[in-house]
GROMACS .gro file of C-alpha atoms in nm:
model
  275
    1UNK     CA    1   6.960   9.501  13.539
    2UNK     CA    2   7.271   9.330  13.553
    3UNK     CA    3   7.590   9.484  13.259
    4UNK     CA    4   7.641   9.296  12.979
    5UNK     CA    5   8.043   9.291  12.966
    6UNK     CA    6   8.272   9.110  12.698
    7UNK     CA    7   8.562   8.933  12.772
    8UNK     CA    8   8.877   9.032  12.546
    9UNK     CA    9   8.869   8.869  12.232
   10UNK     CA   10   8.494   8.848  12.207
   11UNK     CA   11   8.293   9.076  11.950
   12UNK     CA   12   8.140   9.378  12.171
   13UNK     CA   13   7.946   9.643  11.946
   14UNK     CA   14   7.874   9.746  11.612
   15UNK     CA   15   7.770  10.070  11.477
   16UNK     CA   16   7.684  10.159  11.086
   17UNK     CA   17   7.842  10.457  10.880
   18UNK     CA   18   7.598  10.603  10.714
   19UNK     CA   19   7.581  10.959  10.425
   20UNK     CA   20   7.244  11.074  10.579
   21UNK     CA   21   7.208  11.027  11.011
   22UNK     CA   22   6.849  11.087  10.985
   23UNK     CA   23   6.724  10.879  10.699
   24UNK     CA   24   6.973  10.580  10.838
   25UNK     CA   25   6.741  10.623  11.161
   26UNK     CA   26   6.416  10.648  10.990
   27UNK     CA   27   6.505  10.313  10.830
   28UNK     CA   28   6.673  10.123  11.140
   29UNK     CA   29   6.353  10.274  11.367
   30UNK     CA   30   6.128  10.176  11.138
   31UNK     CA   31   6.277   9.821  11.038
   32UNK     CA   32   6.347   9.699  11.384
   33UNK     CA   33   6.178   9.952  11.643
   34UNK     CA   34   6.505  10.126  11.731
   35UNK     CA   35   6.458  10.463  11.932
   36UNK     CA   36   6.774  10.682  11.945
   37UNK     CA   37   7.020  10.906  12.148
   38UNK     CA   38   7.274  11.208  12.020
   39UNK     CA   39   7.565  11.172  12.199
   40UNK     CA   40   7.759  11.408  12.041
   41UNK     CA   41   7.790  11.762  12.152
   42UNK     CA   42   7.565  11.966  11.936
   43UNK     CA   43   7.780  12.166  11.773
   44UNK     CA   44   7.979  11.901  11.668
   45UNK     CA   45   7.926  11.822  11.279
   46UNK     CA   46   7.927  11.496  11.326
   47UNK     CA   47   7.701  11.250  11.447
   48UNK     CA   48   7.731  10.938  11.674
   49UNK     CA   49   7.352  10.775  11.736
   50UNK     CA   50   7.334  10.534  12.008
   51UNK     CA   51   7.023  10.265  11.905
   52UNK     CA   52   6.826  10.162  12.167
   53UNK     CA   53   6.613   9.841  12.183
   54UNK     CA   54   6.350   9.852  12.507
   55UNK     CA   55   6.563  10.086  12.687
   56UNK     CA   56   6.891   9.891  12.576
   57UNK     CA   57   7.234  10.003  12.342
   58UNK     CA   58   7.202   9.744  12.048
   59UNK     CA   59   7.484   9.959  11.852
   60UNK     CA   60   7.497  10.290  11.700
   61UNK     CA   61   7.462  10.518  11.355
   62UNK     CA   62   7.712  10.765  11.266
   63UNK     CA   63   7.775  10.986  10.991
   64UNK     CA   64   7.834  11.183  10.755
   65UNK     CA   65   8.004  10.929  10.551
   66UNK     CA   66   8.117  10.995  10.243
   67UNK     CA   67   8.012  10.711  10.003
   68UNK     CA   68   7.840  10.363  10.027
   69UNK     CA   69   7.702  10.287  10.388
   70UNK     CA   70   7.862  10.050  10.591
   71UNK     CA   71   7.836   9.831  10.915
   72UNK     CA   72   8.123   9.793  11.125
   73UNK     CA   73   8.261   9.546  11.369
   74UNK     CA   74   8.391   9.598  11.665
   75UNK     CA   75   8.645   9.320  11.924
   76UNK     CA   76   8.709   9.388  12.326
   77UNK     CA   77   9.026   9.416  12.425
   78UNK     CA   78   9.231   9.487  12.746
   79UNK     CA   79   9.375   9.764  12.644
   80UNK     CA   80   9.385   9.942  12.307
   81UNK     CA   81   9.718  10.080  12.268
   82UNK     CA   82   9.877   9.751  12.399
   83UNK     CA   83   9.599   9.536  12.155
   84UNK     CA   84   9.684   9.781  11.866
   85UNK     CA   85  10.045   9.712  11.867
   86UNK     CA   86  10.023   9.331  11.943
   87UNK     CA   87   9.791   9.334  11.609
   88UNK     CA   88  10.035   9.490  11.390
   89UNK     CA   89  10.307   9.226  11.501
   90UNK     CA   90  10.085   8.962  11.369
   91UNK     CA   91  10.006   9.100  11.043
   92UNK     CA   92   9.722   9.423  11.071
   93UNK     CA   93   9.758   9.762  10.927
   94UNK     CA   94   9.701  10.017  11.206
   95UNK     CA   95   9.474  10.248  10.989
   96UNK     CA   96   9.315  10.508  11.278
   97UNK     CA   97   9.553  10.460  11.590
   98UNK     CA   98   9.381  10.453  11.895
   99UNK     CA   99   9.179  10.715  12.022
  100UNK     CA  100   8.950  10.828  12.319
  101UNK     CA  101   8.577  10.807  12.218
  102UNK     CA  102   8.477  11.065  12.520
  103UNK     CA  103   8.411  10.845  12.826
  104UNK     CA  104   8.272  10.531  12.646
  105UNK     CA  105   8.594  10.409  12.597
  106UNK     CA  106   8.886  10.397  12.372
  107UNK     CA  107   8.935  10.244  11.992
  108UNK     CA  108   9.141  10.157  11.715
  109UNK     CA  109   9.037  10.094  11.312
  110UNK     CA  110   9.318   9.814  11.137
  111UNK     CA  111   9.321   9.556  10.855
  112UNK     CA  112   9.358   9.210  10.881
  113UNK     CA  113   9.644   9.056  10.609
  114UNK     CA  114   9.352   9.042  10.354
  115UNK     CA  115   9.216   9.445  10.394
  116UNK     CA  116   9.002   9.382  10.585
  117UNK     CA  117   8.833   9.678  10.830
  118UNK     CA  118   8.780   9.578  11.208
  119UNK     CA  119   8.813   9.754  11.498
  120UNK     CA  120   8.864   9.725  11.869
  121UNK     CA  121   8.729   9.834  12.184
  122UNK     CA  122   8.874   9.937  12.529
  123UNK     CA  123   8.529   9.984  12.723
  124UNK     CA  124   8.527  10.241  12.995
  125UNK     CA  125   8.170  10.339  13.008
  126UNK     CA  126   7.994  10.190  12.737
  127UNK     CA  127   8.129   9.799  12.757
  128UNK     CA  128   7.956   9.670  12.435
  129UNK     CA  129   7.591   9.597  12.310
  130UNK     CA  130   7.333   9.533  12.583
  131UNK     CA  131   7.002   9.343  12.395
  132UNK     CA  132   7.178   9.054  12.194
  133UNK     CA  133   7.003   8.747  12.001
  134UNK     CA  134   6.678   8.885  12.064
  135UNK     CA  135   6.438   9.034  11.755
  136UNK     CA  136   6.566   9.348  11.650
  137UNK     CA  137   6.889   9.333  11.779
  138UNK     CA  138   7.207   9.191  11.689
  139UNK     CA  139   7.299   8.812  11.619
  140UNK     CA  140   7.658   8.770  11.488
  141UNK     CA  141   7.917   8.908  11.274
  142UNK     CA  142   8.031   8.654  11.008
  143UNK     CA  143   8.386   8.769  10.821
  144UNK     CA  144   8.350   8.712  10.465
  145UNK     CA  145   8.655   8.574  10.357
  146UNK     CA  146   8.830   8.478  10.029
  147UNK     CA  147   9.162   8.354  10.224
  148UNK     CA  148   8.953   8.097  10.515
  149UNK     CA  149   9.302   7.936  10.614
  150UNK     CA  150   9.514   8.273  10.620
  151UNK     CA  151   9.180   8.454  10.855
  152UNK     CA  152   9.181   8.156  11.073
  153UNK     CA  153   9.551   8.178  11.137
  154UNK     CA  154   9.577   8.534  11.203
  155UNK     CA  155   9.269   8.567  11.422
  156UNK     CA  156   9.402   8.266  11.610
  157UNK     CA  157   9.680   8.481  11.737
  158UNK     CA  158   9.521   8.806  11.772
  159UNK     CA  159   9.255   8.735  11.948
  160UNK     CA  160   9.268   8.389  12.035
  161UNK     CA  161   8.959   8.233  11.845
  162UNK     CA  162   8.923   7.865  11.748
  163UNK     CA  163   8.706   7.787  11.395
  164UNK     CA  164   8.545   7.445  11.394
  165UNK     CA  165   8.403   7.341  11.091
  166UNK     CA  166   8.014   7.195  11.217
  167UNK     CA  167   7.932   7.085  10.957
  168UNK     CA  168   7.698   7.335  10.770
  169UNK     CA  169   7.985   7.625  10.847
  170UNK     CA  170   8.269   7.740  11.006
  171UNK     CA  171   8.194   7.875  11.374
  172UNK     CA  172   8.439   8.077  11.540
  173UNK     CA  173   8.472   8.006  11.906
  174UNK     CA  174   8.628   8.225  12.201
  175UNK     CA  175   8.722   7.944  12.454
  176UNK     CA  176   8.540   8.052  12.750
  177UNK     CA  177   8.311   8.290  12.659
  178UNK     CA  178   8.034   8.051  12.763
  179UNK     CA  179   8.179   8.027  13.086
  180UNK     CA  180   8.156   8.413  13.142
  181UNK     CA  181   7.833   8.409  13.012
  182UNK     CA  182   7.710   8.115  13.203
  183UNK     CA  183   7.873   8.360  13.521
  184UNK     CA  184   7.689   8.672  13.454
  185UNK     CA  185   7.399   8.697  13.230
  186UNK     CA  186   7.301   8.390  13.099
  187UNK     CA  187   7.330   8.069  13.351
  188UNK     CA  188   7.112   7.863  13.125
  189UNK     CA  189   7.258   7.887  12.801
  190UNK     CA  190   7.444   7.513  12.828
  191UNK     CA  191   7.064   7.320  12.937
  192UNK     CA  192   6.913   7.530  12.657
  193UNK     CA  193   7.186   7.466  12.357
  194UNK     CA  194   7.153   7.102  12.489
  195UNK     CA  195   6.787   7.068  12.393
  196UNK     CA  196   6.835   7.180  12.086
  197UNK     CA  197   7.128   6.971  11.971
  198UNK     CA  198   7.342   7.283  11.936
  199UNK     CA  199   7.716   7.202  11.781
  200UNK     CA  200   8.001   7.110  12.049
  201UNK     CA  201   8.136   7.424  12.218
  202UNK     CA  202   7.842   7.655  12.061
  203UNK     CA  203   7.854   7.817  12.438
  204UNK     CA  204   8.147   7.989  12.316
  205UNK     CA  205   8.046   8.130  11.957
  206UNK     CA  206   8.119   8.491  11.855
  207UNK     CA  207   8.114   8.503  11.500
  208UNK     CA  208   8.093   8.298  11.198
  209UNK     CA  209   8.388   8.255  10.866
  210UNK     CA  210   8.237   8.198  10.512
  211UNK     CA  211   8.366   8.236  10.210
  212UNK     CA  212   8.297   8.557   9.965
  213UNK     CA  213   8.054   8.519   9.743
  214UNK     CA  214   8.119   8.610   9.359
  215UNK     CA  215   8.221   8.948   9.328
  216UNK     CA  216   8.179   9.004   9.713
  217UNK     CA  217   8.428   9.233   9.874
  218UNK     CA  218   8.600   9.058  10.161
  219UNK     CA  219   8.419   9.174  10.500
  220UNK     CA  220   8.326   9.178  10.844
  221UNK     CA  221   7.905   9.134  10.804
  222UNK     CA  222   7.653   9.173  11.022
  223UNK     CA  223   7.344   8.998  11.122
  224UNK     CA  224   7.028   9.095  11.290
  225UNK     CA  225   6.755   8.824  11.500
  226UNK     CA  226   6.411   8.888  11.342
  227UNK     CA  227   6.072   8.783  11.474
  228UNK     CA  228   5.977   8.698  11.117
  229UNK     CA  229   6.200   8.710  10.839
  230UNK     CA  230   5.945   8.743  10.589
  231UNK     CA  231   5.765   9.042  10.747
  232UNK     CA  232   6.105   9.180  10.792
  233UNK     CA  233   6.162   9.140  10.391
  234UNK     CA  234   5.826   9.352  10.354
  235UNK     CA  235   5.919   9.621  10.590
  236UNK     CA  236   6.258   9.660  10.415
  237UNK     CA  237   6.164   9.747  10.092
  238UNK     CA  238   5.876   9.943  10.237
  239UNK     CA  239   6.122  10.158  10.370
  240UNK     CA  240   6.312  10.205  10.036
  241UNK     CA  241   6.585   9.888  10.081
  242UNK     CA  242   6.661   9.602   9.853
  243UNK     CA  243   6.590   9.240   9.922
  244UNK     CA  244   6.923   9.036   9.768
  245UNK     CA  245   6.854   8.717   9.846
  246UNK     CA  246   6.673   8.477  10.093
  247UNK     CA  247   6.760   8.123  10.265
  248UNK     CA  248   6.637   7.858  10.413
  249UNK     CA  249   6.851   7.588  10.629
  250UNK     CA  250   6.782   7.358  10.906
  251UNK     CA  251   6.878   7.624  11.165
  252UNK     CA  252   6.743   7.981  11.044
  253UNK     CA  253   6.513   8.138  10.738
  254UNK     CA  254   6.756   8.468  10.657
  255UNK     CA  255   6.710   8.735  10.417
  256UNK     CA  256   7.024   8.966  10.272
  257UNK     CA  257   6.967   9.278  10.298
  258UNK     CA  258   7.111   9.583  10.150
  259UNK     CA  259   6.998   9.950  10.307
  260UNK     CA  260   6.842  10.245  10.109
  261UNK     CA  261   7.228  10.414  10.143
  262UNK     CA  262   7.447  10.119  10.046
  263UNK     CA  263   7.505   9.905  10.406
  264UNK     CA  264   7.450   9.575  10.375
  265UNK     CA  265   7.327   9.350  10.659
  266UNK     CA  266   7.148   8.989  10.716
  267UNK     CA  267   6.819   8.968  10.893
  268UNK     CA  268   6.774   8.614  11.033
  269UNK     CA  269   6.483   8.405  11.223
  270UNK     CA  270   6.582   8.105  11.427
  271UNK     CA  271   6.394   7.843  11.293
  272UNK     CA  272   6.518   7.522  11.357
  273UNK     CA  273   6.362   7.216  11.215
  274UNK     CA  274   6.345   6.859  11.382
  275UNK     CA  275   6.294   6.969  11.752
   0.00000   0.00000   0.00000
């Protein structure tokens, strides 16, 4: 099975914070078929869940967190002391310097200008999520932003992106990316984007910017591929979470979702319309 790697500057993993380990796992196993491994040494007190998606990392759980649940973001770099500083020259706050995470790799928490929480990630061992764009595992992070032209300019020059307004929302591109992909695990993805009338450059997506909605924090948000977004909406509140709104657009029928311990998340079925 051929490695999954991320070139620097493209979104590589995400992993959700959560007060209770075991009933975040219940939920995420029983919500998208995740099966789980420790890695953290048993003694430790804390706990750092690696999800697993037909054999595959699709991200992680850790905890305990104090307060709401969260999903985090996480961007590949290089290196992580050299990425860290770099980042704080073009605006960040360096809020958890960087910081071996035993031999997975090595990571850094900041703030974009607007407060916003990202992270980055030096792989070693573990380069990143595995199972992408598939049901049950992750889609795309989309930052939630109430400053669109300030984000744009500082992720420009930290990590190199391009946004391109397509017309029903602002992608964010890493130039390239779909030539890396088209190189190692994915040599079809241009012929299939072309049959579906995907936007110019789409080879190269990593993430989406939209603005806040009212009284929305400013975030990095995550979203999930489901089989069926309306069987996902019953399994969610099965499991004790709270539907907060659905959508329907010419590309995808998405449901909001927020967790039984605070996190928040989008579950989305590609469903495009005309083809």
């Amino acid at each position: 099975m051929t490695t999954r790697t991320y070139p620097p500057g493209v979104p590589c993993w995400i992993d959700t914070e959560q007060p209770d380990v075991e009933a975040a796992i219940e939920f995420y196993g029983g919500i998208f078929g995740w099966m789980f491994e420790d890695v953290m040494p048993p003694e430790s007190p804390d706990r750092y869940v690696i999800a697993k998606l037909d054999g595959q990392d699709v991200g992680a759980i850790a905890g305990p967190r104090e307060g709401t649940a969260k999903w985090n973001t996480y961007v590949s770099v290089d290196s992580a002391d050299a990425a860290a500083e770099r980042l704080v020259a073009a605006g960040a706050v360096l809020r958890s310097a960087p910081a071996d995470a035993g031999e997975g790799g090595r990571g850094a928490l900041l703030t974009d200008p607007e407060g916003v929480e990202f992270r980055i990630w030096e792989a070693k061992r573990r380069p990143g999520v595995q199972l992408a764009n598939q049901p049950g595992a992750w889609n795309f992070s989309d930052l939630h932003t109430s400053r669109a032209d300030a984000a744009t300019a500082f992720y420009e020059q930290a990590f190199g992106w391009q946004v391109d307004d397509v017309g029903f929302g602002k992608l964010i591109r890493r130039p390239g990316y779909g030539d890396h992909l088209e190189a190692t695990i994915d040599p079809g993805i241009r012929a299939r984007q072309s049959e579906i009338a995907t936007p110019v450059g789409f080879e190269d997506a990593v993430a989406w910017l939209a603005p806040v909605a009212p009284d929305e924090v400013p975030h990095w948000h995550v979203s999930f591929t489901v089989a069926d977004r309306d069987q996902t909406v019953v399994d969610a509140e099965r499991l004790g979470a709270k539907v907060l709104g659905q959508d329907d657009n010419e590309w995808t029928r998405s449901a909001l979702i927020r967790d039984p311990q605070g996190a928040e998340f989008t579950a989305s079925q590609f469903a495009p319309t005309g083809f």
